[in-house]
Amino acid sequence: MQHYSGFGLLKHSFSHHENWQRVWRNPTPKKKYDVIIVGGGGHGLATAYYLAKEFGVTNVAVIEKGFLGGGNTARNTTIVRSNYLWDEAAHLYEHAMKLWEGLSQDLNYNVMFSQRGCLNLGHTLQDMRDIQRRVNANRLNGIDGEVLDAQQVKEIVPVLDCSDRARYPVMGASWQPRAGVARHDAVAWGFARGADTRGVDLIQQTEVEDLIIEDGTVVGVRTARYGDIRADRVGCVVAGNSSVLAKMGGFELPLESHPLQALVSEPIKPILDTVVMSNQVHGYASQSDKGDLVIGAGIDGYNGYGQRGSYSTIEHTIQAIVEMFPVFSRVRMNRQWGGIVDTCPDACPIISETPVKNLYFNCGWGTGGFKATPGSGHVFAASLAKGEMHPLAKPFSMFRFHNGALVDEHGAAGVAH
Amino acid sequence: MTQELSKQSNRLQDGGRIDRSKPLTFTYNGKQYKGFEGDTLASALLANGVDIVGRSFKYSRPRGIVAAGAEEPNAIMQIGSTEATQIPNVRATQQSLYNGLVASTTNGWPNVDNDLMSWVGKVGGKMMPPGFYYKTFMYPKSMWETYESYIRKAAGLGRAPKENDPDIYDKMNQHCDVLIVGAGPAGLMAALTAARAGARVIIADEQNEFGGSLLSTTEALNGKPAAEWVAEVVEELSGFDDVLMLPNSQVNGYHDHNFLTIQQHCTDQFADRAPNGQIAQRLHRVRAKWVILATGAHERPLVYGNNDLPGCMVANAVSTYINRYGVAPGKDLVLMTSNDNAYRTALDWHDAGRNVVAIVDSRKNPQGTFVEAARERGISILVSSGVIEAHGSKRVTDVSIAPLNEVGDAIVGSVVKMAADTVATSGGWSPVIHLSCHTGARPVWNDDIVGFTPGVTVQKQLTAGAINGAFSTVQVLDEGLSAACDALAHLGLSKPDVVLPEADVIEEGKAMALFHIPHTKPTSKAPKQFVDYQNDVTAAGIELACREGFESIEHVKRYTAMGFGTDQGKLGNINGMAIAAKMLKQTIPETGTTIFRPNYTPVTFGAIAGRDCGELFDPKRYTAMHAWHVERGAKFEDVGQWKRAWYYPQGNETMQEALDRECLATRNSVGILDASTLGKIDIQGKDAREFLGRVYSNAWAKLAVGKCRYGLMCGEDGMVFDDGVTSCLAENHFLMTTTSGGAARVLSWLEIYHQTEWPELEVYFNSVTDHWSTMTISGPNSRKLLEKLTDYDVSKDNMAFMDWKPMTVAGVPARVFRISFTGELSFEINVQANYGLHVWKELFEKGAEFDLTPYGTETMHILRAEKGFIIAGQDTDGSVHPFDLGMSWAVSMQKPFSFIGKRGMQREDCVRENRKQLVGLKTLDPKAVLPEGAQGVLDPKAPIPMPMVGHVTSSYWSANLNRSVAMGFVKGGLDKMGEKVYYPLADGRVIEAEICSPVFLDPKGERQNV
């Protein structure tokens, strides 16, 4: 792999950047792999990367129906945090956080992970009780966090309206300093480059049309473009399309696919240094390095695969943002877009074995999958490599919906589903 | 006037649609300039000879005005004369000039003309190919945030104001038969036709006057200047009651079901702050039966070396400045074109008395009306040639021209240099398909016009004019007419009498597909050839992205940032796709397009928010007694949308002192709570009782008329989500109460189950929360107090605990419920809401002798916690079932039908041992009050991560017990009575508590039964 560095840029500038290597190959798939990963988004690519790098499984293909990182990886609002309430979720997201903290160096690809902190605002007494509860749990789990009062919040985010004039005045917040944002596309590309270098075949523009199942065991996938491709194990990491793949496997998942929209303002000079989220007022914002305010809120209420949502959701989101940040009123919205999120009844993911032998699913990340990308990939890779679920993944078995061992993170999932 | 003109070095003596008798003064970068009414900020700047209007994002290169409309990438200004009225990123080409306008450029230090950062761009630019930031700034790891702070400072265009917006914005919902987007020739023709047929029409155009291209053309209609025809049509349209004409209005988004949003600038063209009382902007939310997109086309510039120097413009923009604004933005023009159409710019330039150095045509043998006209004027035409590079530092001074091969991808002769200060280019026209793309329609490549046209749409959408690739005026007018006729036919309206105006017949030769002009050096070594000005994306950058493996056009876009600017790639995208396609050895349609998304042009947040902020962000709900609480000095708490009295401090009391007083008064005499906010749902129907049995976990079959019962409501998963008392008013009539915050959710829940699962049940639900005022009097003297206001016998014998009775209280009809949330003798008096304040005041009048004390939600919380009563939402969190709460008495597993949550709460994990269970917590130090939210551990010395056993849900100082009381979850807590739990706090303290029954006071419940 060609090493990236400032010195490399200087060196290549003398040859007018004509000699940079390809970031990944464009291979024709082999007949058989040890592991096939369906879905070339961030989580799928991270899985492939860690399979190759940490577990020595390099005979791997990632099969993607579109382009790499083109689904929710390309559409999310890039927030990374690990301040989840329940032990199971907190440990999983913190595992991801620790990987984020060295990811650019590990990948030799600058994913621009910027730990500018995240505030989850409280506007009611119950919000503040919940914040205390969550921050206390985080602290005893070894995750950084503080409870701030309104004055401290104002000091961190001067443009936030912390006055009593607000309909729901800010009473305080939880503050995770290690939280932040990352450059979402770079995450996909960095993992893809790292996986490709280690021998993983990244097969783009290839849709999986069926799973090949023999005697209750998956043995490969069927594609229109390359026919059957066989594998010992198949991991599906296809977010909003998980239910479609599960149907091919002959089972159902307790997922609802919803549109989730996001939007950006025009780029403006730095004004918001941290991530600010509010469940009660129902919106969140951060500012990208390019200057755009990156804004999101809740899902559209209906189910769909349309990658587009309704305008009323955009209106409510902007109302929340202007309510929280009145000085943004004259800033202008540049673009909006939508993705499909696969939401679980308990707002936690499914990382699981399935009723089909050797078929594994990693899905159900809902509105908050981006932050887990490296952790999700790592534990899923471990599970695929060993044929046994990683300890951090075990609580997220799909069978928890049968036995009732839910991990209800609706409260900590940021903005309510 | 002459003086005004003399300062405007590029202003023509006559012509254009500006009013030279109305000079306007404006400030640009701190200096005063003059323009005229009818100018845009851009045309006024050009008139004044301002070349540099910005600095580029990455390389800090000087940039000038390129275009004349929404596609302008460079002239992005900060507007605003005061701090509060700052508007970032206004496109000068879309901003009407007004007197007193204050504008400034957004980048450049110390100023935009002499930007020191440009040296960084020049020296470091070579190290900044696309995506360079992914390849560096990684080492040392700790430095990233430092690097980033510099990147952030350099990025961004304008700035947000620091003060709150003084303007108001509103919204209108509109319905129409036909919405016509664009009031150029196609749109006007369509509007006229539809209007005459009697259709309800909305026609919107982003410019300040209707007419589109007809306002800057030299062509005639009906033998007269085209603008006269425009004026006639506009006048006729304004005579129709059912025609809404919206100038200064961008149709920004095309959503499902023919729903479109229009941002109307009502006062932006007059001032940066709306005059008193006026609406600054209005968002029209339009549901149109049919939509006609007559959005026209944007001319595509050609890509060549240093094509970003000020003086390099799009050909048609130059014509627009001359013909519409009376501005010739230079002296010596070189026009480069791949088509006939752009020849008009050379003609306009020549006719304005300026020097056309040469027309450089990439085609071998151009022929057509405009070509002949140029030849007649003696303009030099260089065929089979291209401008390969512009020269100059802050403005074009010379251009290099070279002969090209037949397809325009190689230089086949020697380069000549010519002096010129303006380079106008045209690579043809790109139809404005953005709105059509918003609907999900995939555009279709059309080789004949070398551009994408709208693809198949599922919306009721028609298109007319240049958007379809029809570029001649005759064709455009005809398309407008026929689109309107199609819409009328769909609407069942008959076609009216309409005659197309006569337009000049123009012969145009075939255009050539040309995007990127080759240079003598390979692209990677040639001077920068810009594709997307705003994001500094070059042809070399796109080629590099493709070489590195970014082969999907979406990857190219994301890696290079092409099209990510505030112009969303209106000028650059097709050129970029063409360059990528060539690199990848594909056709342009094979390479595909990226997806245009709303907004077409940026929309002010305030306009989208409308009036739904501040006071109107969310309704505030007040009880009928609210004013009394305010007068009494109550502090309030937000509970759902309600403002509830939290506590009533007196004099200099601290909160705790007030609470102690309220608690003691209630337990010792009588207190009163305004409980009106509790959700109330009136349930009627012959199956009402059966329905209750299915949604509550306990039994309802035997609840007699006149009786009340507490119930828990669970989700399908068996977890508690609300609770409350439901009373039987009559055999088929019940009143359900819910938590204050949960009322709407519970009503929806009932409706969902009724409508989707059990439609066969005859039952009806009605929210009656606001109909009733509810006041709870509680305490040993509460009966005595009630007796003073009613003749009804409220003795224990006649009105037992959990009875309700209709009676007259303080002279008004009331429902009185003998239920208790404090554990005291307690009556909940419900009267019609408009009697509420009267009864409340009467209670106080008669209650004086008992020292009737009002108490708020906090005292209510304390009193109920002393009794171990839960609050759904505080002591539950969606993860606990009734057994976890120690409330097995509220579950009836024997009900014949089952109930929601029964199966859920019997799942394996829900019946296992060691679940977290709600218990009482008695701190060893009675003075220590556990913080709510504290997490318990069994071993406070365990290393982190520490195993946690559950958290404190409710915790208070109890004045009645002179100690703290608390409830919380502990794993297996119900079997651990007397055992210790430790609460390590953030400040280092560890509070030790003993697990106990949550009932701290009156465990036998004697006080409420007296």
PDB file of C-alpha atoms in Angstrom, chain A residues 3-6 9-10 13 16-18 20-24 26 67-68 74-75 86-87 91 101-102 104-105 108-110 112-116 124-126 129 132-133 136-137 139-142 165 167-169 183-186 189 204 263 265-273 281 287-291 293 295 308 311 314-315 318-320 322-323 326-337 400-406 408, chain B residues 84-90 107 126-127 129 132-139 141 144-145 148 152 155-158 160-162 164-165 167 171 255-256 259 261 272 285 438-439 524-525 535 544 547-552 554-555 558-559 564-566 568 597-599 602-606 608-609 612-614 617-620 637-638 640-641 646 873-874 877-879 907-909 916 932-935 944-946 948 951 984-986:
ATOM      1  CA  HIS A   3       1.850   5.326   2.289  1.00  0.00           C
ATOM      2  CA  TYR A   4       0.066   8.642   2.594  1.00  0.00           C
ATOM      3  CA  SER A   5       1.733  11.612   4.245  1.00  0.00           C
ATOM      4  CA  GLY A   6       2.429  15.301   3.801  1.00  0.00           C
ATOM      5  CA  LEU A   9       2.027  14.943  -1.271  1.00  0.00           C
ATOM      6  CA  LEU A  10       5.124  17.074  -1.697  1.00  0.00           C
ATOM      7  CA  SER A  13       3.523  17.362  -6.524  1.00  0.00           C
ATOM      8  CA  HIS A  16       2.016  16.561 -10.953  1.00  0.00           C
ATOM      9  CA  HIS A  17       0.206  13.861  -8.991  1.00  0.00           C
ATOM     10  CA  GLU A  18       0.313  11.536 -11.967  1.00  0.00           C
ATOM     11  CA  TRP A  20      -0.730   8.003  -7.235  1.00  0.00           C
ATOM     12  CA  GLN A  21      -1.807   4.392  -7.015  1.00  0.00           C
ATOM     13  CA  ARG A  22      -5.384   3.304  -7.308  1.00  0.00           C
ATOM     14  CA  VAL A  23      -7.100   3.358  -3.948  1.00  0.00           C
ATOM     15  CA  TRP A  24      -8.728   0.016  -4.685  1.00  0.00           C
ATOM     16  CA  ASN A  26     -11.932  -3.251  -9.564  1.00  0.00           C
ATOM     17  CA  PHE A  67     -20.901   2.300  -5.179  1.00  0.00           C
ATOM     18  CA  LEU A  68     -18.845   1.877  -2.006  1.00  0.00           C
ATOM     19  CA  ALA A  74     -22.846   8.830   2.575  1.00  0.00           C
ATOM     20  CA  ARG A  75     -25.982  10.328   4.049  1.00  0.00           C
ATOM     21  CA  TRP A  86     -27.147   0.512  29.136  1.00  0.00           C
ATOM     22  CA  ASP A  87     -23.975  -1.428  29.753  1.00  0.00           C
ATOM     23  CA  HIS A  91     -19.511  -1.052  25.871  1.00  0.00           C
ATOM     24  CA  GLU A 101      -9.355   7.439  18.353  1.00  0.00           C
ATOM     25  CA  GLY A 102      -6.570   5.833  16.340  1.00  0.00           C
ATOM     26  CA  SER A 104      -6.694   7.718  10.826  1.00  0.00           C
ATOM     27  CA  GLN A 105      -3.307   6.340  11.787  1.00  0.00           C
ATOM     28  CA  ASN A 108      -3.189   5.713   7.088  1.00  0.00           C
ATOM     29  CA  TYR A 109      -6.166   7.656   5.805  1.00  0.00           C
ATOM     30  CA  ASN A 110      -7.314  10.850   7.466  1.00  0.00           C
ATOM     31  CA  MET A 112     -10.880  13.654  10.133  1.00  0.00           C
ATOM     32  CA  PHE A 113     -12.187  12.345  13.402  1.00  0.00           C
ATOM     33  CA  SER A 114     -12.490  15.479  15.412  1.00  0.00           C
ATOM     34  CA  GLN A 115     -13.267  15.183  19.102  1.00  0.00           C
ATOM     35  CA  ARG A 116     -15.059  18.460  19.514  1.00  0.00           C
ATOM     36  CA  THR A 124     -37.216  19.444  31.639  1.00  0.00           C
ATOM     37  CA  LEU A 125     -36.679  18.065  35.110  1.00  0.00           C
ATOM     38  CA  GLN A 126     -37.128  14.549  33.754  1.00  0.00           C
ATOM     39  CA  ARG A 129     -32.875  13.121  35.791  1.00  0.00           C
ATOM     40  CA  GLN A 132     -27.804  12.282  35.526  1.00  0.00           C
ATOM     41  CA  ARG A 133     -28.632   8.641  35.235  1.00  0.00           C
ATOM     42  CA  ASN A 136     -23.432   8.317  36.107  1.00  0.00           C
ATOM     43  CA  ALA A 137     -23.689   5.056  34.219  1.00  0.00           C
ATOM     44  CA  ARG A 139     -18.722   7.284  34.390  1.00  0.00           C
ATOM     45  CA  LEU A 140     -18.878   3.932  36.144  1.00  0.00           C
ATOM     46  CA  ASN A 141     -18.462   2.260  32.761  1.00  0.00           C
ATOM     47  CA  GLY A 142     -15.307   4.265  32.092  1.00  0.00           C
ATOM     48  CA  ARG A 165     -37.301  33.252  26.529  1.00  0.00           C
ATOM     49  CA  ARG A 167     -40.238  27.749  24.867  1.00  0.00           C
ATOM     50  CA  TYR A 168     -38.292  24.975  26.558  1.00  0.00           C
ATOM     51  CA  PRO A 169     -35.371  26.703  28.249  1.00  0.00           C
ATOM     52  CA  ARG A 183     -15.612  12.730   7.512  1.00  0.00           C
ATOM     53  CA  HIS A 184     -18.104  10.061   6.556  1.00  0.00           C
ATOM     54  CA  ASP A 185     -16.969   9.292   3.006  1.00  0.00           C
ATOM     55  CA  ALA A 186     -13.367   9.046   4.145  1.00  0.00           C
ATOM     56  CA  TRP A 189     -12.808   4.879   1.561  1.00  0.00           C
ATOM     57  CA  GLN A 204     -19.205  -2.774  -6.863  1.00  0.00           C
ATOM     58  CA  LEU A 263     -29.825  18.822   5.559  1.00  0.00           C
ATOM     59  CA  SER A 265     -26.815  25.047   5.348  1.00  0.00           C
ATOM     60  CA  GLU A 266     -24.579  27.014   3.075  1.00  0.00           C
ATOM     61  CA  PRO A 267     -21.008  27.128   4.368  1.00  0.00           C
ATOM     62  CA  ILE A 268     -20.461  29.881   6.918  1.00  0.00           C
ATOM     63  CA  LYS A 269     -17.521  30.925   9.059  1.00  0.00           C
ATOM     64  CA  PRO A 270     -16.965  28.817  12.212  1.00  0.00           C
ATOM     65  CA  ILE A 271     -19.766  29.428  14.699  1.00  0.00           C
ATOM     66  CA  LEU A 272     -20.547  26.049  16.231  1.00  0.00           C
ATOM     67  CA  ASP A 273     -17.618  24.070  17.594  1.00  0.00           C
ATOM     68  CA  VAL A 281     -36.856  20.497  20.990  1.00  0.00           C
ATOM     69  CA  GLN A 287     -20.661  22.429  11.763  1.00  0.00           C
ATOM     70  CA  SER A 288     -18.466  20.679   9.242  1.00  0.00           C
ATOM     71  CA  ASP A 289     -14.914  21.679   8.471  1.00  0.00           C
ATOM     72  CA  LYS A 290     -16.208  23.148   5.238  1.00  0.00           C
ATOM     73  CA  GLY A 291     -18.506  25.446   7.196  1.00  0.00           C
ATOM     74  CA  LEU A 293     -24.220  23.450   9.465  1.00  0.00           C
ATOM     75  CA  ILE A 295     -28.574  19.259  10.731  1.00  0.00           C
ATOM     76  CA  ARG A 308     -36.709  10.593   0.379  1.00  0.00           C
ATOM     77  CA  TYR A 311     -41.203  18.287   3.702  1.00  0.00           C
ATOM     78  CA  ILE A 314     -37.706  19.345   7.240  1.00  0.00           C
ATOM     79  CA  GLU A 315     -39.867  22.206   8.448  1.00  0.00           C
ATOM     80  CA  ILE A 318     -35.542  23.838  10.920  1.00  0.00           C
ATOM     81  CA  GLN A 319     -38.034  25.167  13.449  1.00  0.00           C
ATOM     82  CA  ALA A 320     -36.164  23.328  16.174  1.00  0.00           C
ATOM     83  CA  VAL A 322     -33.990  28.254  14.770  1.00  0.00           C
ATOM     84  CA  GLU A 323     -35.625  27.852  18.156  1.00  0.00           C
ATOM     85  CA  PRO A 326     -32.078  32.125  16.777  1.00  0.00           C
ATOM     86  CA  VAL A 327     -29.037  33.677  15.074  1.00  0.00           C
ATOM     87  CA  PHE A 328     -29.219  30.978  12.406  1.00  0.00           C
ATOM     88  CA  SER A 329     -32.511  32.372  11.150  1.00  0.00           C
ATOM     89  CA  ARG A 330     -30.853  34.293   8.324  1.00  0.00           C
ATOM     90  CA  VAL A 331     -28.524  31.454   7.384  1.00  0.00           C
ATOM     91  CA  ARG A 332     -29.766  29.540   4.387  1.00  0.00           C
ATOM     92  CA  MET A 333     -30.429  25.882   3.784  1.00  0.00           C
ATOM     93  CA  ASN A 334     -28.468  24.510   0.898  1.00  0.00           C
ATOM     94  CA  ARG A 335     -29.454  20.898   0.469  1.00  0.00           C
ATOM     95  CA  GLN A 336     -31.591  18.151   1.947  1.00  0.00           C
ATOM     96  CA  TRP A 337     -31.505  14.435   1.371  1.00  0.00           C
ATOM     97  CA  ARG A 400     -33.540 -11.168  22.103  1.00  0.00           C
ATOM     98  CA  PHE A 401     -36.868 -10.198  20.615  1.00  0.00           C
ATOM     99  CA  HIS A 402     -38.066 -13.703  21.384  1.00  0.00           C
ATOM    100  CA  ASN A 403     -36.696 -13.955  24.897  1.00  0.00           C
ATOM    101  CA  GLY A 404     -37.276 -10.342  25.882  1.00  0.00           C
ATOM    102  CA  ALA A 405     -33.688  -9.376  26.700  1.00  0.00           C
ATOM    103  CA  LEU A 406     -34.065  -5.994  25.071  1.00  0.00           C
ATOM    104  CA  ASP A 408     -33.894  -0.212  25.367  1.00  0.00           C
TER     105      ASP A 408
ATOM    106  CA  ALA B  84     -28.901  41.800  13.144  1.00  0.00           C
ATOM    107  CA  THR B  85     -29.678  41.986   9.425  1.00  0.00           C
ATOM    108  CA  GLN B  86     -26.579  40.254   8.089  1.00  0.00           C
ATOM    109  CA  ILE B  87     -27.300  37.710   5.379  1.00  0.00           C
ATOM    110  CA  PRO B  88     -24.508  35.368   4.427  1.00  0.00           C
ATOM    111  CA  ASN B  89     -23.774  34.073   0.961  1.00  0.00           C
ATOM    112  CA  VAL B  90     -26.112  36.169  -1.168  1.00  0.00           C
ATOM    113  CA  ASN B 107     -12.807  36.009   1.862  1.00  0.00           C
ATOM    114  CA  LYS B 126       0.544  22.084  -5.924  1.00  0.00           C
ATOM    115  CA  MET B 127       0.295  19.998  -2.787  1.00  0.00           C
ATOM    116  CA  PRO B 129      -4.937  18.043  -5.264  1.00  0.00           C
ATOM    117  CA  PHE B 132      -5.159  15.860  -0.234  1.00  0.00           C
ATOM    118  CA  TYR B 133      -6.552  16.213   3.265  1.00  0.00           C
ATOM    119  CA  TYR B 134      -7.241  12.489   3.395  1.00  0.00           C
ATOM    120  CA  LYS B 135      -3.550  11.871   2.800  1.00  0.00           C
ATOM    121  CA  THR B 136      -2.042  14.175   5.376  1.00  0.00           C
ATOM    122  CA  PHE B 137      -2.565  15.936   8.701  1.00  0.00           C
ATOM    123  CA  MET B 138      -2.427  12.509  10.370  1.00  0.00           C
ATOM    124  CA  TYR B 139       0.890  12.799  12.156  1.00  0.00           C
ATOM    125  CA  LYS B 141      -1.966  12.237  15.934  1.00  0.00           C
ATOM    126  CA  TRP B 144      -5.156  17.035  13.896  1.00  0.00           C
ATOM    127  CA  GLU B 145      -7.370  19.370  15.855  1.00  0.00           C
ATOM    128  CA  GLU B 148      -8.317  21.489  11.649  1.00  0.00           C
ATOM    129  CA  ARG B 152     -12.084  25.683   9.569  1.00  0.00           C
ATOM    130  CA  ALA B 155     -13.477  27.501   5.048  1.00  0.00           C
ATOM    131  CA  GLY B 156     -16.946  28.938   5.045  1.00  0.00           C
ATOM    132  CA  LEU B 157     -18.123  31.844   2.969  1.00  0.00           C
ATOM    133  CA  GLY B 158     -20.155  34.475   4.790  1.00  0.00           C
ATOM    134  CA  ALA B 160     -24.129  34.338  10.520  1.00  0.00           C
ATOM    135  CA  PRO B 161     -25.319  37.451  12.335  1.00  0.00           C
ATOM    136  CA  LYS B 162     -24.548  37.672  16.036  1.00  0.00           C
ATOM    137  CA  ASN B 164     -31.387  37.724  16.580  1.00  0.00           C
ATOM    138  CA  ASP B 165     -33.313  38.131  13.363  1.00  0.00           C
ATOM    139  CA  ASP B 167     -37.611  39.979  10.426  1.00  0.00           C
ATOM    140  CA  LYS B 171     -46.230  30.658   5.005  1.00  0.00           C
ATOM    141  CA  HIS B 255     -41.789  16.880  -3.542  1.00  0.00           C
ATOM    142  CA  ASP B 256     -44.098  13.880  -3.810  1.00  0.00           C
ATOM    143  CA  PHE B 259     -46.193  19.407  -3.609  1.00  0.00           C
ATOM    144  CA  THR B 261     -42.293  24.969  -2.162  1.00  0.00           C
ATOM    145  CA  ASP B 272     -31.980  44.104   4.293  1.00  0.00           C
ATOM    146  CA  ARG B 285     -46.542  25.470   0.054  1.00  0.00           C
ATOM    147  CA  HIS B 438     -36.212  16.270  -7.127  1.00  0.00           C
ATOM    148  CA  THR B 439     -39.134  14.008  -7.984  1.00  0.00           C
ATOM    149  CA  SER B 524      -2.006  17.548 -14.949  1.00  0.00           C
ATOM    150  CA  LYS B 525       0.711  20.022 -15.895  1.00  0.00           C
ATOM    151  CA  ASN B 535     -14.969  24.369  -4.786  1.00  0.00           C
ATOM    152  CA  LEU B 544      -6.719  12.307 -10.705  1.00  0.00           C
ATOM    153  CA  ARG B 547      -6.955   7.485 -11.840  1.00  0.00           C
ATOM    154  CA  GLU B 548      -7.140   6.757  -8.136  1.00  0.00           C
ATOM    155  CA  GLY B 549     -10.164   4.539  -8.651  1.00  0.00           C
ATOM    156  CA  PHE B 550     -13.015   6.881  -7.859  1.00  0.00           C
ATOM    157  CA  GLU B 551     -14.965   5.743 -10.859  1.00  0.00           C
ATOM    158  CA  SER B 552     -18.571   6.224  -9.888  1.00  0.00           C
ATOM    159  CA  GLU B 554     -20.849   9.977  -7.029  1.00  0.00           C
ATOM    160  CA  HIS B 555     -17.328   9.071  -5.903  1.00  0.00           C
ATOM    161  CA  ARG B 558     -17.528  13.345  -3.208  1.00  0.00           C
ATOM    162  CA  TYR B 559     -13.767  13.032  -3.653  1.00  0.00           C
ATOM    163  CA  PHE B 564     -21.060  20.545  -3.433  1.00  0.00           C
ATOM    164  CA  GLY B 565     -21.138  24.330  -3.463  1.00  0.00           C
ATOM    165  CA  THR B 566     -24.033  26.664  -2.948  1.00  0.00           C
ATOM    166  CA  GLN B 568     -24.819  22.867  -6.613  1.00  0.00           C
ATOM    167  CA  ARG B 597     -31.745  17.667  -4.480  1.00  0.00           C
ATOM    168  CA  PRO B 598     -33.774  20.444  -3.006  1.00  0.00           C
ATOM    169  CA  ASN B 599     -33.120  23.322  -2.753  1.00  0.00           C
ATOM    170  CA  PRO B 602     -30.606  28.173  -0.891  1.00  0.00           C
ATOM    171  CA  VAL B 603     -33.586  29.024   1.304  1.00  0.00           C
ATOM    172  CA  THR B 604     -33.477  31.147   4.440  1.00  0.00           C
ATOM    173  CA  PHE B 605     -33.947  29.027   7.566  1.00  0.00           C
ATOM    174  CA  GLY B 606     -36.274  31.660   8.965  1.00  0.00           C
ATOM    175  CA  ILE B 608     -38.767  27.513   6.457  1.00  0.00           C
ATOM    176  CA  ALA B 609     -39.362  27.904  10.179  1.00  0.00           C
ATOM    177  CA  ASP B 612     -43.335  28.426  14.455  1.00  0.00           C
ATOM    178  CA  CYS B 613     -40.532  29.556  16.728  1.00  0.00           C
ATOM    179  CA  GLY B 614     -40.349  31.257  20.074  1.00  0.00           C
ATOM    180  CA  PHE B 617     -42.786  26.870  18.712  1.00  0.00           C
ATOM    181  CA  ASP B 618     -45.050  24.625  20.727  1.00  0.00           C
ATOM    182  CA  PRO B 619     -48.354  25.599  22.337  1.00  0.00           C
ATOM    183  CA  LYS B 620     -48.230  26.403  26.011  1.00  0.00           C
ATOM    184  CA  GLU B 637     -42.398  23.271  35.535  1.00  0.00           C
ATOM    185  CA  ASP B 638     -42.816  22.195  31.888  1.00  0.00           C
ATOM    186  CA  GLY B 640     -45.443  17.990  28.218  1.00  0.00           C
ATOM    187  CA  GLN B 641     -46.905  21.199  26.827  1.00  0.00           C
ATOM    188  CA  TRP B 646     -43.949  23.398  40.693  1.00  0.00           C
ATOM    189  CA  GLY B 873     -41.906   8.054  33.142  1.00  0.00           C
ATOM    190  CA  GLN B 874     -39.843   8.752  36.244  1.00  0.00           C
ATOM    191  CA  ASP B 877     -38.398   3.836  31.568  1.00  0.00           C
ATOM    192  CA  GLY B 878     -39.951   1.413  29.127  1.00  0.00           C
ATOM    193  CA  SER B 879     -37.789  -1.451  30.347  1.00  0.00           C
ATOM    194  CA  ARG B 907     -40.862 -14.110  27.946  1.00  0.00           C
ATOM    195  CA  GLU B 908     -37.804 -15.930  29.217  1.00  0.00           C
ATOM    196  CA  ASP B 909     -35.801 -12.833  30.052  1.00  0.00           C
ATOM    197  CA  LYS B 916     -33.864  -4.898  38.209  1.00  0.00           C
ATOM    198  CA  GLU B 932     -31.812  11.038  41.334  1.00  0.00           C
ATOM    199  CA  GLY B 933     -29.992   9.207  38.579  1.00  0.00           C
ATOM    200  CA  ALA B 934     -27.253   7.932  40.892  1.00  0.00           C
ATOM    201  CA  GLN B 935     -26.108   4.432  39.926  1.00  0.00           C
ATOM    202  CA  ILE B 944     -14.031   0.558  36.419  1.00  0.00           C
ATOM    203  CA  PRO B 945     -16.073  -0.601  34.577  1.00  0.00           C
ATOM    204  CA  MET B 946     -17.980  -1.149  37.802  1.00  0.00           C
ATOM    205  CA  MET B 948     -24.017  -1.529  38.362  1.00  0.00           C
ATOM    206  CA  HIS B 951     -30.299   3.590  39.540  1.00  0.00           C
ATOM    207  CA  PRO B 984     -20.484   6.383  44.104  1.00  0.00           C
ATOM    208  CA  LEU B 985     -21.070   9.984  43.017  1.00  0.00           C
ATOM    209  CA  ALA B 986     -19.183  12.150  40.555  1.00  0.00           C
TER     210      ALA B 986
END
